[in-house]
Structure formats: structure tokens, C-alpha cells
CSV table of C-alpha atoms in Angstrom, one decimal:
chain,number,residue,atom,x,y,z
M,1,MET,CA,-48.7,30.5,21.7
M,2,LYS,CA,-48.1,31.7,24.6
M,3,LYS,CA,-47.2,34.9,24.9
M,4,LYS,CA,-43.0,35.0,27.3
M,5,THR,CA,-42.7,37.1,30.2
M,6,SER,CA,-40.7,40.2,29.0
M,7,VAL,CA,-36.8,39.7,31.3
M,8,VAL,CA,-36.3,43.2,32.1
M,9,GLY,CA,-40.6,43.5,33.5
M,10,TRP,CA,-38.9,41.0,36.2
M,11,ILE,CA,-35.0,43.0,36.0
M,12,ALA,CA,-36.9,46.5,37.2
M,13,LEU,CA,-39.7,45.0,39.4
M,14,PRO,CA,-37.1,44.0,42.2
M,15,ILE,CA,-35.5,47.9,41.7
M,16,LEU,CA,-39.4,49.1,41.9
M,17,ILE,CA,-40.1,47.2,45.2
M,18,THR,CA,-36.8,48.5,46.9
M,19,VAL,CA,-36.7,52.3,45.9
M,20,PHE,CA,-40.7,52.0,47.2
M,21,CYS,CA,-40.0,49.6,50.7
M,22,SER,CA,-36.8,53.2,50.4
M,23,ALA,CA,-39.5,55.2,50.9
M,24,VAL,CA,-42.1,53.4,53.4
M,25,ILE,CA,-38.8,52.5,55.9
M,26,CYS,CA,-37.9,56.5,54.9
M,27,LEU,CA,-40.9,58.3,56.0
M,28,CYS,CA,-40.6,55.4,59.6
M,29,ALA,CA,-36.8,56.5,59.8
M,30,ILE,CA,-37.7,60.8,59.8
M,31,ARG,CA,-38.8,61.3,64.0
M,32,PRO,CA,-36.1,58.2,66.0
M,33,ALA,CA,-32.8,59.8,63.5
M,34,GLU,CA,-33.4,63.1,64.9
M,35,LYS,CA,-34.6,61.5,68.1
M,36,VAL,CA,-30.5,59.6,68.3
M,37,GLN,CA,-28.9,62.3,67.0
M,38,THR,CA,-30.1,64.6,69.6
M,39,TYR,CA,-29.4,61.7,71.8
M,40,LEU,CA,-25.5,61.6,70.4
M,41,LYS,CA,-25.7,65.5,70.7
M,42,VAL,CA,-27.2,65.9,75.3
M,43,GLY,CA,-25.0,62.6,75.1
M,44,PHE,CA,-21.2,63.4,74.4
M,45,MET,CA,-21.2,66.9,74.0
M,46,ASP,CA,-18.3,68.8,73.8
M,47,ASN,CA,-16.2,70.4,77.2
M,48,ASN,CA,-14.9,75.0,76.3
M,49,THR,CA,-13.9,74.3,72.5
M,50,VAL,CA,-14.4,76.6,70.9
M,51,ILE,CA,-15.5,75.9,67.1
M,52,PRO,CA,-14.7,79.3,65.2
M,53,LYS,CA,-16.7,81.0,62.1
M,54,SER,CA,-19.1,78.4,61.5
M,55,ASP,CA,-20.5,78.9,57.7
M,56,GLY,CA,-22.3,81.7,56.6
M,57,ILE,CA,-22.3,83.6,60.4
M,58,GLU,CA,-18.9,85.6,60.3
M,59,GLY,CA,-18.0,85.5,63.7
M,60,LEU,CA,-19.6,83.6,65.8
M,61,THR,CA,-18.4,81.6,68.2
M,62,ILE,CA,-19.7,78.7,69.7
M,63,VAL,CA,-18.6,77.6,72.9
M,64,LYS,CA,-20.0,74.9,75.1
M,65,THR,CA,-19.8,74.4,78.1
M,66,ASP,CA,-19.4,71.4,81.0
M,67,ILE,CA,-23.1,73.0,83.3
M,68,ASP,CA,-22.4,70.3,86.2
M,69,THR,CA,-26.2,69.3,87.8
M,70,GLU,CA,-25.1,67.8,90.0
M,71,TYR,CA,-23.9,70.5,92.9
M,72,SER,CA,-23.6,69.8,96.5
M,73,GLY,CA,-22.7,72.9,97.9
M,74,LYS,CA,-23.9,75.5,99.8
M,75,THR,CA,-26.8,78.0,97.5
M,76,TYR,CA,-28.5,81.6,98.2
M,77,SER,CA,-31.2,82.9,97.4
M,78,GLU,CA,-29.1,86.2,96.2
M,79,GLY,CA,-26.5,86.6,94.1
M,80,GLU,CA,-25.0,87.6,90.6
M,81,VAL,CA,-25.5,87.1,87.4
M,82,PRO,CA,-23.1,87.5,84.1
M,83,TYR,CA,-24.2,87.9,80.4
M,84,PRO,CA,-22.8,85.0,78.7
M,85,GLU,CA,-21.7,85.7,75.5
M,86,TYR,CA,-22.8,84.9,73.0
M,87,GLY,CA,-22.9,81.8,71.0
M,88,THR,CA,-21.8,80.5,74.6
M,89,GLN,CA,-24.4,77.4,76.3
M,90,TYR,CA,-24.5,78.7,79.8
M,91,ALA,CA,-27.6,76.5,81.0
M,92,VAL,CA,-28.8,73.1,81.0
M,93,LEU,CA,-32.2,73.3,80.7
M,94,GLU,CA,-33.6,69.6,82.4
M,95,CYS,CA,-37.4,68.4,83.6
M,96,GLU,CA,-37.5,64.9,85.2
M,97,LYS,CA,-40.8,64.1,84.3
M,98,ASN,CA,-40.5,64.2,81.0
M,99,GLY,CA,-36.9,63.7,80.0
M,100,ILE,CA,-36.7,67.3,78.9
M,101,PHE,CA,-32.1,67.1,79.2
M,102,VAL,CA,-31.5,70.1,77.1
M,103,PRO,CA,-28.4,72.6,76.7
M,104,VAL,CA,-29.2,76.4,75.9
M,105,TYR,CA,-27.1,78.9,74.0
M,106,TRP,CA,-27.5,82.5,74.6
M,107,GLY,CA,-28.4,83.8,71.1
M,108,ILE,CA,-30.1,82.3,68.7
M,109,GLY,CA,-29.7,81.4,65.3
M,110,SER,CA,-29.8,77.9,62.6
M,111,GLU,CA,-26.3,76.8,64.2
M,112,LEU,CA,-26.9,77.3,67.8
M,113,LEU,CA,-31.2,75.6,67.1
M,114,GLU,CA,-28.8,72.3,66.0
M,115,LEU,CA,-27.5,72.7,69.5
M,116,GLY,CA,-29.8,73.1,71.2
M,117,GLY,CA,-31.9,76.0,73.3
M,118,CYS,CA,-31.4,79.0,72.3
M,119,ASN,CA,-32.1,81.7,74.9
M,120,THR,CA,-32.6,84.9,73.3
M,121,PRO,CA,-30.4,87.5,74.0
M,122,SER,CA,-34.2,89.9,74.0
M,123,SER,CA,-35.1,89.2,77.2
M,124,MET,CA,-33.1,88.5,80.8
M,125,PRO,CA,-30.4,85.0,81.8
M,126,ALA,CA,-32.1,82.9,84.0
M,127,GLY,CA,-32.0,83.6,87.3
M,128,ALA,CA,-32.2,87.4,86.2
M,129,ASP,CA,-35.0,89.4,87.3
M,130,GLY,CA,-38.0,89.7,84.2
M,131,ASN,CA,-38.9,87.3,81.1
M,132,THR,CA,-37.1,84.7,80.3
M,133,VAL,CA,-37.4,83.4,76.6
M,134,ILE,CA,-36.1,79.1,75.4
M,135,SER,CA,-37.0,78.8,72.8
M,136,ALA,CA,-36.0,75.1,70.6
M,137,HIS,CA,-36.5,72.8,67.2
M,138,VAL,CA,-39.9,70.8,67.7
M,139,ASN,CA,-38.2,67.8,65.8
M,140,THR,CA,-35.5,67.2,68.5
M,141,PHE,CA,-35.0,68.7,71.8
M,142,PHE,CA,-38.4,70.3,72.6
M,143,HIS,CA,-40.5,67.3,71.0
M,144,ASP,CA,-42.0,66.3,74.1
M,145,LEU,CA,-43.0,69.7,75.4
M,146,ASP,CA,-46.6,70.2,74.6
M,147,GLU,CA,-46.4,66.6,77.1
M,148,LEU,CA,-46.0,69.2,79.8
M,149,LYS,CA,-49.0,70.6,81.9
M,150,LYS,CA,-49.5,72.9,85.2
M,151,GLY,CA,-47.6,72.3,87.7
M,152,ASP,CA,-44.9,69.6,85.9
M,153,LYS,CA,-41.3,71.3,87.9
M,154,LEU,CA,-38.0,72.0,85.5
M,155,THR,CA,-34.8,73.2,86.8
M,156,VAL,CA,-32.0,75.8,85.4
M,157,TYR,CA,-28.5,74.6,86.4
M,158,THR,CA,-26.5,77.2,85.4
M,159,ASP,CA,-22.7,77.8,86.3
M,160,TYR,CA,-23.6,80.5,89.1
M,161,GLY,CA,-26.2,78.8,90.0
M,162,ARG,CA,-29.3,76.8,89.8
M,163,PHE,CA,-33.1,77.5,89.2
M,164,THR,CA,-36.8,75.4,89.4
M,165,TYR,CA,-39.6,76.9,87.9
M,166,SER,CA,-43.2,75.8,87.6
M,167,VAL,CA,-45.8,75.3,85.1
M,168,ARG,CA,-48.0,78.2,85.3
M,169,GLU,CA,-49.7,77.9,81.9
M,170,THR,CA,-50.1,76.2,77.9
M,171,ILE,CA,-49.2,78.9,74.8
M,172,GLU,CA,-50.5,79.4,71.9
M,173,PHE,CA,-49.9,82.1,69.6
M,174,ALA,CA,-49.3,82.4,65.4
M,175,SER,CA,-45.6,82.3,64.1
M,176,GLY,CA,-45.7,86.6,64.5
M,177,ASP,CA,-47.1,87.3,67.6
M,178,LYS,CA,-44.0,88.3,70.2
M,179,THR,CA,-46.9,88.6,73.5
M,180,TYR,CA,-45.4,86.3,75.1
M,181,LEU,CA,-41.8,87.0,73.8
M,182,ARG,CA,-41.7,90.6,76.0
M,183,LYS,CA,-39.7,92.0,78.6
M,184,SER,CA,-42.1,91.4,82.4
M,185,GLU,CA,-42.4,92.1,85.8
M,186,ASP,CA,-42.8,88.6,86.7
M,187,ASN,CA,-40.0,86.3,87.4
M,188,ILE,CA,-40.9,83.8,84.3
M,189,LEU,CA,-39.1,80.8,82.3
M,190,THR,CA,-41.0,81.1,78.8
M,191,LEU,CA,-40.1,77.0,76.5
M,192,TYR,CA,-41.5,77.8,72.9
M,193,THR,CA,-41.6,75.7,70.0
M,194,CYS,CA,-43.2,75.2,66.7
M,195,GLU,CA,-46.4,73.3,66.4
M,196,LYS,CA,-45.8,69.3,65.2
M,197,GLU,CA,-46.4,69.3,61.1
M,198,LEU,CA,-45.5,66.7,58.8
M,199,LEU,CA,-45.0,68.7,56.2
M,200,GLY,CA,-44.7,72.2,55.5
M,201,GLU,CA,-44.0,75.2,57.8
M,202,ALA,CA,-45.8,75.2,61.4
M,203,LYS,CA,-47.8,78.9,61.3
M,204,LYS,CA,-48.5,78.0,65.0
M,205,ARG,CA,-46.0,78.5,68.1
M,206,ILE,CA,-46.6,76.3,71.2
M,207,GLY,CA,-44.6,76.3,74.8
M,208,VAL,CA,-45.3,77.1,78.5
M,209,ILE,CA,-45.4,79.6,80.9
M,210,CYS,CA,-43.1,78.7,84.3
M,211,ASP,CA,-42.6,80.9,87.8
M,212,LEU,CA,-39.8,81.3,89.6
M,213,GLU,CA,-40.2,79.1,92.0
M,214,LYS,CA,-36.4,78.9,93.7
M,215,LYS,CA,-33.2,80.5,92.9
M,216,GLU,CA,-30.2,78.8,94.7
M,217,PHE,CA,-26.9,80.8,93.3
M,218,TYR,CA,-23.7,79.2,94.3
M,219,LYS,CA,-22.3,82.5,95.4
M,220,GLU,CA,-23.4,84.7,97.6
M,221,ALA,CA,-24.6,88.4,96.3
M,222,GLU,CA,-21.4,91.5,96.8
M,223,HIS,CA,-23.4,93.6,98.7
M,224,GLU,CA,-21.6,97.7,98.5
P,1,MET,CA,-54.6,31.0,39.1
P,2,ASN,CA,-55.3,33.6,36.8
P,3,LYS,CA,-51.5,35.2,36.4
P,4,ARG,CA,-51.5,39.0,36.9
P,5,LEU,CA,-53.5,39.2,40.2
P,6,ASN,CA,-50.5,35.8,41.2
P,7,THR,CA,-48.7,38.4,40.3
P,8,VAL,CA,-50.5,40.9,42.6
P,9,ILE,CA,-50.6,38.7,45.7
P,10,CYS,CA,-46.0,38.0,45.3
P,11,THR,CA,-46.2,41.9,45.0
P,12,VAL,CA,-47.9,42.6,47.6
P,13,LEU,CA,-45.8,39.5,50.5
P,14,THR,CA,-42.8,40.9,48.6
P,15,ILE,CA,-42.9,44.4,50.2
P,16,LEU,CA,-44.3,43.3,53.2
P,17,LEU,CA,-41.5,40.3,53.9
P,18,THR,CA,-39.2,43.0,53.0
P,19,LEU,CA,-39.2,45.4,55.9
P,20,VAL,CA,-40.5,42.8,57.9
P,21,LEU,CA,-36.6,41.1,57.0
P,22,ALA,CA,-35.0,44.4,57.0
P,23,ALA,CA,-36.8,45.2,60.6
P,24,LEU,CA,-36.0,41.6,61.5
P,25,TYR,CA,-32.0,42.0,61.3
P,26,ILE,CA,-31.9,45.6,63.3
P,27,THR,CA,-34.4,44.6,65.9
P,28,LEU,CA,-31.4,41.3,66.3
P,29,TYR,CA,-28.4,44.0,66.2
P,30,ALA,CA,-29.7,45.4,68.5
P,31,ASP,CA,-31.1,42.7,70.9
P,32,ARG,CA,-27.2,42.5,70.5
P,33,CYS,CA,-25.9,45.4,70.6
P,34,ILE,CA,-28.3,45.8,74.3
P,35,SER,CA,-29.7,43.1,75.8
P,36,THR,CA,-26.3,42.3,77.8
P,37,GLU,CA,-23.4,44.0,78.1
P,38,ASP,CA,-21.3,42.1,76.7
P,39,PHE,CA,-20.8,44.1,73.3
P,40,MET,CA,-19.9,47.2,75.7
P,41,LYS,CA,-17.5,45.7,76.6
P,42,GLN,CA,-16.3,44.3,73.8
P,43,GLN,CA,-15.8,47.3,72.4
P,44,VAL,CA,-14.4,49.1,75.4
P,45,GLN,CA,-11.9,45.8,74.9
P,46,ALA,CA,-11.2,46.6,71.1
P,47,THR,CA,-10.8,50.5,70.8
P,48,ASP,CA,-7.9,50.1,74.4
P,49,THR,CA,-11.2,52.6,76.6
P,50,TYR,CA,-9.4,51.1,79.2
P,51,ASN,CA,-5.5,52.4,79.4
P,52,ASN,CA,-6.5,55.5,77.7
P,53,ALA,CA,-9.1,56.3,80.5
P,54,TYR,CA,-6.5,55.8,82.7
P,55,ASP,CA,-3.9,57.9,80.9
P,56,SER,CA,-6.8,60.1,80.6
P,57,LEU,CA,-7.2,60.9,84.0
P,58,MET,CA,-4.1,60.6,84.5
P,59,LYS,CA,-3.9,63.8,82.0
P,60,LYS,CA,-6.2,66.1,84.0
P,61,PHE,CA,-4.3,65.9,87.1
P,62,SER,CA,-1.0,66.5,86.0
P,63,ASP,CA,-3.4,69.8,84.4
P,64,SER,CA,-5.2,70.7,87.3
P,65,CYS,CA,-1.7,70.4,89.5
P,66,GLY,CA,-0.9,74.2,88.7
P,67,GLU,CA,-4.4,74.6,90.2
P,68,THR,CA,-4.2,71.3,93.6
P,69,SER,CA,0.0,71.8,94.3
P,70,ILE,CA,-1.1,67.9,94.2
P,71,PRO,CA,2.3,66.1,92.5
P,72,VAL,CA,0.8,63.7,89.7
P,73,GLU,CA,2.6,61.1,91.7
P,74,VAL,CA,0.0,60.8,94.3
P,75,ASP,CA,-3.2,60.6,92.4
P,76,GLU,CA,-1.0,57.1,90.0
P,77,LYS,CA,-0.4,55.5,93.6
P,78,ALA,CA,-4.5,56.1,94.4
P,79,PHE,CA,-5.5,54.9,90.3
P,80,SER,CA,-3.6,52.0,89.2
P,81,ARG,CA,-5.1,50.6,85.3
P,82,ASP,CA,-6.4,47.9,87.1
P,83,TRP,CA,-8.2,49.7,89.2
P,84,MET,CA,-9.8,51.5,86.0
P,85,LYS,CA,-10.4,48.1,83.6
P,86,SER,CA,-12.3,46.8,87.2
P,87,HIS,CA,-14.1,50.0,87.2
P,88,ILE,CA,-15.6,50.4,84.2
P,89,ASP,CA,-16.8,46.6,83.6
P,90,LYS,CA,-18.0,47.6,86.6
P,91,ARG,CA,-19.8,50.8,85.5
P,92,ILE,CA,-21.3,49.6,82.6
P,93,SER,CA,-22.8,46.1,84.9
P,94,VAL,CA,-24.5,48.7,86.9
P,95,GLY,CA,-26.0,50.6,84.2
P,96,PHE,CA,-27.6,47.7,82.4
P,97,ALA,CA,-29.0,46.2,86.4
P,98,ASP,CA,-30.1,49.1,86.1
P,99,PHE,CA,-32.8,48.2,84.0
P,100,ASP,CA,-34.2,45.6,86.8
P,101,GLY,CA,-33.9,48.7,89.2
P,102,GLU,CA,-31.1,47.2,90.9
P,103,GLY,CA,-27.1,47.6,91.2
P,104,GLU,CA,-25.8,50.5,93.0
P,105,MET,CA,-22.2,51.2,91.8
P,106,GLU,CA,-19.7,51.6,94.4
P,107,TYR,CA,-16.1,52.8,94.0
P,108,ASP,CA,-12.9,52.1,95.6
P,109,PHE,CA,-11.8,54.8,97.1
P,110,THR,CA,-8.9,53.2,99.7
P,111,ALA,CA,-6.2,54.1,97.7
P,112,VAL,CA,-7.0,58.1,97.1
P,113,GLU,CA,-7.7,58.3,100.3
P,114,LYS,CA,-4.8,56.0,102.4
P,115,SER,CA,-2.2,58.7,99.9
P,116,LEU,CA,-3.9,62.2,99.4
P,117,THR,CA,-3.5,61.6,103.2
P,118,GLU,CA,-0.1,60.5,103.0
P,119,TYR,CA,0.5,63.2,101.3
P,120,PHE,CA,-0.9,65.7,103.3
P,121,GLU,CA,0.7,64.4,106.7
P,122,GLU,CA,4.0,64.2,104.4
P,123,TYR,CA,3.8,68.0,104.1
P,124,ALA,CA,2.3,69.3,106.8
P,125,ARG,CA,5.3,67.4,109.3
P,126,THR,CA,8.3,68.6,106.7
P,127,ASN,CA,6.5,72.6,106.7
P,128,HIS,CA,5.6,72.1,109.8
P,129,VAL,CA,1.5,73.3,109.0
P,130,ILE,CA,-0.7,72.5,112.2
P,131,LYS,CA,-3.8,69.9,111.6
P,132,ASP,CA,-6.7,72.5,112.1
P,133,GLU,CA,-9.9,72.7,110.8
P,134,THR,CA,-8.5,74.5,107.2
P,135,TYR,CA,-5.8,71.6,107.1
P,136,GLU,CA,-8.7,68.8,107.3
P,137,LYS,CA,-11.4,70.7,105.2
P,138,ARG,CA,-8.4,70.8,102.5
P,139,LEU,CA,-8.0,67.4,102.0
P,140,ALA,CA,-11.5,65.9,102.1
P,141,GLU,CA,-11.9,69.0,99.5
P,142,SER,CA,-8.8,66.4,97.6
P,143,ILE,CA,-10.1,63.4,98.3
P,144,ALA,CA,-13.0,65.0,96.8
P,145,ASN,CA,-12.2,66.1,93.7
P,146,ALA,CA,-9.5,63.7,93.4
P,147,GLU,CA,-13.6,61.0,93.4
P,148,LYS,CA,-15.6,63.3,91.5
P,149,THR,CA,-13.4,63.2,88.6
P,150,ALA,CA,-12.1,59.5,88.9
P,151,VAL,CA,-15.8,59.0,88.7
P,152,SER,CA,-15.8,61.3,85.5
P,153,ALA,CA,-13.4,59.2,83.6
P,154,VAL,CA,-14.8,55.8,84.6
P,155,ASP,CA,-18.5,56.5,82.8
P,156,VAL,CA,-17.2,56.3,79.5
P,157,TYR,CA,-20.7,55.6,78.2
P,158,HIS,CA,-21.6,58.7,80.1
P,159,LEU,CA,-24.3,56.5,81.3
P,160,GLU,CA,-24.8,59.4,83.8
P,161,THR,CA,-25.3,61.4,81.4
P,162,MET,CA,-28.0,59.7,79.8
P,163,LYS,CA,-29.5,58.1,82.0
P,164,SER,CA,-30.7,61.7,83.2
P,165,SER,CA,-31.8,63.0,79.4
P,166,GLY,CA,-33.7,60.2,80.1
P,167,ILE,CA,-32.3,58.1,76.2
P,168,TRP,CA,-31.1,55.4,79.0
P,169,SER,CA,-34.5,54.7,80.6
P,170,ASP,CA,-35.3,54.4,75.9
P,171,ILE,CA,-33.5,52.1,75.9
P,172,GLY,CA,-34.2,49.9,78.7
P,173,THR,CA,-38.0,50.0,77.1
P,174,ALA,CA,-36.3,48.9,73.8
P,175,ARG,CA,-34.6,46.1,75.8
P,176,ASN,CA,-37.9,45.1,77.4
P,177,ILE,CA,-40.3,44.8,73.5
P,178,ILE,CA,-36.9,43.6,71.3
P,179,PRO,CA,-38.2,39.6,72.5
P,180,ARG,CA,-41.7,40.2,71.6
P,181,LEU,CA,-40.7,42.4,68.0
P,182,LYS,CA,-38.5,39.2,67.1
P,183,THR,CA,-40.8,36.4,67.7
P,184,ALA,CA,-43.5,38.3,66.2
P,185,LEU,CA,-41.3,39.2,62.5
P,186,ILE,CA,-39.7,36.2,62.5
P,187,ALA,CA,-43.4,34.2,62.9
P,188,ALA,CA,-44.4,37.0,60.5
P,189,ALA,CA,-41.1,35.7,58.2
P,190,ALA,CA,-41.6,32.5,58.0
P,191,VAL,CA,-46.2,32.6,57.7
P,192,ILE,CA,-44.7,35.2,54.1
P,193,ALA,CA,-42.6,32.8,53.5
P,194,VAL,CA,-44.8,29.6,52.7
P,195,LEU,CA,-47.7,32.1,51.2
P,196,ILE,CA,-45.8,32.8,49.1
P,197,LEU,CA,-43.8,29.5,48.8
P,198,LEU,CA,-47.6,28.3,48.1
P,199,LEU,CA,-47.6,31.3,44.8
P,200,LYS,CA,-45.4,30.4,42.3
P,201,ASN,CA,-41.2,31.3,41.3
P,202,PHE,CA,-40.3,31.2,45.5
P,203,PHE,CA,-36.3,31.8,45.0
P,204,TYR,CA,-37.6,35.2,43.0
P,205,TRP,CA,-39.7,36.5,45.3
P,206,ILE,CA,-38.2,35.8,48.0
P,207,GLY,CA,-34.5,36.6,46.3
P,208,THR,CA,-36.8,39.9,45.4
P,209,ALA,CA,-37.2,41.2,49.8
P,210,LEU,CA,-33.8,40.0,50.3
P,211,PHE,CA,-31.9,42.0,47.5
P,212,ALA,CA,-34.7,44.6,48.7
P,213,SER,CA,-33.9,44.6,52.4
P,214,GLY,CA,-30.1,44.3,52.0
P,215,CYS,CA,-30.3,46.9,49.5
P,216,ILE,CA,-32.6,49.5,52.5
P,217,LEU,CA,-29.9,48.5,55.3
P,218,SER,CA,-26.1,48.4,53.5
P,219,VAL,CA,-26.9,52.0,51.3
P,220,PRO,CA,-27.7,54.7,54.4
P,221,THR,CA,-24.3,52.8,56.0
P,222,ALA,CA,-21.9,53.1,53.4
P,223,ILE,CA,-23.4,57.0,52.8
P,224,VAL,CA,-22.6,56.9,56.3
P,225,LYS,CA,-19.2,55.6,55.8
P,226,PHE,CA,-18.3,57.0,52.6
P,227,SER,CA,-19.0,60.9,54.3
P,228,GLY,CA,-17.2,60.5,57.5
P,229,TYR,CA,-20.4,61.0,59.0
P,230,ILE,CA,-18.8,59.6,61.6
P,231,MET,CA,-15.9,61.3,62.3
P,232,ARG,CA,-17.6,64.4,62.0
P,233,PHE,CA,-19.2,64.0,65.6
P,234,ALA,CA,-17.7,66.3,67.9
P,235,VAL,CA,-17.2,64.0,71.4
P,236,LYS,CA,-15.9,65.6,75.1
P,237,ASP,CA,-12.7,64.0,75.3
P,238,HIS,CA,-10.4,61.5,74.0
P,239,THR,CA,-11.4,59.0,74.7
P,240,ALA,CA,-15.4,58.8,74.8
P,241,TYR,CA,-14.3,60.4,71.5
P,242,ASN,CA,-12.5,56.8,70.1
P,243,LEU,CA,-15.1,55.3,72.0
P,244,VAL,CA,-18.0,55.9,70.4
P,245,THR,CA,-16.5,56.9,67.0
P,246,LYS,CA,-14.7,53.3,66.7
P,247,THR,CA,-17.5,51.5,68.4
P,248,LEU,CA,-20.3,53.8,65.8
P,249,THR,CA,-18.0,52.6,63.1
P,250,ALA,CA,-18.1,49.7,63.5
P,251,VAL,CA,-21.7,48.8,64.6
P,252,ASN,CA,-22.1,50.4,61.0
P,253,GLY,CA,-19.7,48.4,59.4
P,254,ASN,CA,-21.2,45.7,59.8
P,255,VAL,CA,-24.8,46.1,58.6
P,256,LEU,CA,-22.7,47.1,55.9
P,257,ILE,CA,-21.6,44.5,55.0
P,258,SER,CA,-24.6,42.0,56.5
P,259,GLY,CA,-26.7,44.2,54.0
P,260,LEU,CA,-24.0,43.7,50.8
P,261,GLY,CA,-24.3,40.0,51.5
P,262,MET,CA,-27.9,39.9,51.1
P,263,ALA,CA,-28.5,41.7,48.2
P,264,ALA,CA,-25.7,39.7,47.2
P,265,VAL,CA,-28.2,36.6,47.9
P,266,GLY,CA,-30.9,37.5,46.7
P,267,ILE,CA,-29.4,38.8,43.8
P,268,ILE,CA,-28.4,35.3,42.3
P,269,MET,CA,-32.4,33.7,44.1
P,270,ILE,CA,-33.4,36.0,41.8
P,271,ILE,CA,-31.3,34.7,38.6
P,272,ILE,CA,-32.6,32.0,39.2
P,273,GLY,CA,-35.7,32.6,39.3
P,274,ILE,CA,-35.4,33.9,36.2
P,275,ILE,CA,-34.2,31.1,35.3
P,276,ILE,CA,-36.4,28.4,36.5
P,277,ARG,CA,-39.6,30.6,35.0
P,278,ARG,CA,-38.2,31.5,31.4
P,279,HIS,CA,-37.3,27.5,31.1
P,280,LYS,CA,-40.9,26.5,32.3
P,281,GLU,CA,-42.4,29.1,29.7
P,282,LYS,CA,-40.3,27.6,26.8
P,283,GLY,CA,-41.6,23.7,28.1
P,284,GLU,CA,-45.0,25.7,27.6
P,285,THR,CA,-44.9,27.0,24.3
P,286,GLU,CA,-42.8,23.8,23.3
P,287,GLN,CA,-46.1,22.3,24.5
């Protein structure tokens, strides 16, 4: 006599197949989902909206601003660099060649890193003398940072001017190493992010150092 | 064929068919959304964006009235609702023409220049202002400012920002891939379905694939819908917020309903498959 197949087995099988396929699709969809999120954030930025007191950090006011990337008026080689307020988006970093287009916030922290690149306050704002250090998450805004090569051009747009940089070298350093993040005599832009890791935390940082090629201030410096 | 081997082969084919069906649905939907400009224009129509964009533009001029000293009536003469509608449609069309390397957006600003020039001339006449270099410069600045504000208002999908950030070219690449991907997925689904048909219990396995792919589509979209994820999205201004959130909500809703439909059909086919199998086993046992 043939054994009857259990109905429970036949009902459970579709559920198991669903769970398995869902897991496969979730793994494959991680990167596209992050890209879509980044696109939505970059493509539709709020204009001068203040988000008061983010969770977990008292007193952090995040201000998103609309930076003009198509300024066509007169520019000057010298000008004043105002220090932004902590938590304010004060710039946009662009590299046309590989599609990097990142809002840059003055400050550091997880809330700001969710919204764009972070210009470390212990470094200089774009256009000022010294080292401008900007970091961002590798799975969102700086996903293509490792594709930058020597000679590639980047532009930082701000409300007070636009600054063109050229990649001088690519760098790699351990997560605790501050060598590349220190003050500098040269006017440079240091961009860095984590090395891409599928699982777990990245121990290495990768990035580029760029030389300042051109300063274009929108207002002339006031000579005392 | 050995029963167990048959079941294993069918399970593997069903897993493949599930992934293919889910990918096929997403591809077909993406094709509908981005292959032509119709979807975007339909969403603009459905969300009353033409009127919202016009009202938003007039509000911007009204808010800057104190700064520019130009009454909002001057701007109302310069821009009409029909102007806004035709330029929004044109902007979307040009965005899509851009994929083929064609299309340059041309704005009709004759009414703007006329309205502002007439206002300035009236002002100069009334206040005995000399039409010198400062006058001409101020007029040119006012016209440029009005045009720039209008250009920004017309770009309701922020295509310019998407273009500069490389997003629009990614969409263009996707548009090129979609037709071939569609063909490949349909062919793959057909081949797998035929293979399952040659093995036993077609209804059960195809039903399983439909149920699984339906769940894959409906569960994430249900989470997005009931968690209010889209509504938490902060967007530049009311017009864009309305358009983007309602478009995302519509897309999410459509995928959810389709997913639930596929899952329901799948469950029915699974039940039919189990009933057929039980009848067969009963028949074999009685023999």
C-alpha cells in the first residue's frame, strides 16, 4: 500500500520557498535600495528647513540649504570664507565624471552622515587655507569614491564661492589613523570613506587628496 | 522518474520561476513608468500639480515682493496657468528627449519681458526716473530673476538636479536595458513553465511560484504603506512634496494590489494542485 503524502508538507513547501526567495531578493536589493534612498535625498532637498532636536542628540539643529550650482556672475580670486553653523548644509560636492553629487554638512555624526557628506569642524571649510576634510558613507554618497583617479576634477559649490580641485593621489589608512585628517600648509581637499565590506565593519578607510586649482569667490574680499 | 528527485527538480524550477516572475513584474512596471513620458504626465495631472506649481510660483513672487518692489500683479500678467501647464509638459518631454541626445528646453518668456518692461516704463514715467544704465541693469536683473524662478517652478520633478547628480542618466541606461530584459525574462518564465508542465503537478508548482512572487511584491509594499514611510519624506516645497509622495504612494499601492492578486491566484492553484494530487494518490491506493 502506497504511503499518502502529508498535506502539511505540501502546504509548508510554498512558505519555505517564499522565505528563501525573499532572502535572496533582500540581499540583491540592498545596494539598489540604498541608491534609491540616496537619489531621493539628493534630488529633493528641503529648502532652509530646520529640523529641531534630532533623536539622541540634544540641541543639534540640521539645516538644509539650496546651494546655487549654476552661478554665472562675476567671481574673484580672493574672498572671505564664513564659518558655517554646526549642522548646516553649506556646500555641494560634485564630480561630473562619475556622478558624485553630495550635499556637504558642517559637522560630523550619524544624523548628518545620513543626509550627506560631513566636513569635519576640526578641518577647514572649502575655500579656506588648509585641509578641507569631507567624509561620507560608502554605501550611499561616496559609493563611487574609489573610482576617482589622479587628475579627476571635483567642484565644491557654496553660497560664497565655488572651488575646483584636482585629484592628486588616492589614499588608504587604518580607521584610527589621523595622518590625513590633520591641518595642512597646502590648500587641499581630503575625501574619505570606509572600504567596501559585504558584512561587518570596515577597518580601513579609502579616499583621495585633491589640490586646490581654482578659487572663485562671489564677493570681493574687503581690504582693511 | 524517482518521486523525490522529481520534487527536488520541481522545487528548484519553482524557485527560479518565482525570482523570474518577481523580476518580470518589476521590469514591466518600470517599463510603464520610464519608457515614455506618459506616466509622469499622468501623475502631474492626477496630483493637480499644474495648479499647485502655478500657485507656488505666485506665492514666491508675492513673498519676494518686499525685496523686489515689483507688485505680484505684474508677475500674474507675465505667467498664466496655461503657460505653466504647457511648460511643465514640455519640460518632461524634453527630459525624455534628452535620453536620445535631442531636445533643448525653450521657454517662452515674451510675456514676462513685456510685463516687466511695461511696469518699469510706467514707474519711470510716474516717478520721473531717467532710463540710464542703472535702470536698464535693474530691469534686466528683474527679468532674469523672474525667469529663473519660473524655470525652477516648471521643473516639478527636479529633472535638472537628477541630471547633474547622474540619476537621470542611470534611468536612461535602465530604459535601454528594459526591452532586452523583458524578452529574456518572458522567455525564461516560458521555458521554466514548460519544464514544470512536463513534470508532475503543474498547478501546485506554478501556484507556488505565483504565491511566492506575490508575497515578495506585497509584503515590502504593505510595510511601506502601513508604516507611513513615504509621508515621512521631506521634500523641497509643497508642489514637489505633493507630486512625489502621491506618485510614490500610487506606485506602492499598485504593486501591493498586484502582489496580493498574484498571491491569491497562487493559493487557489496550490489548493487545486493538492486536491488533484490527493485524488491521484487515492486512485493509486485503491488500485
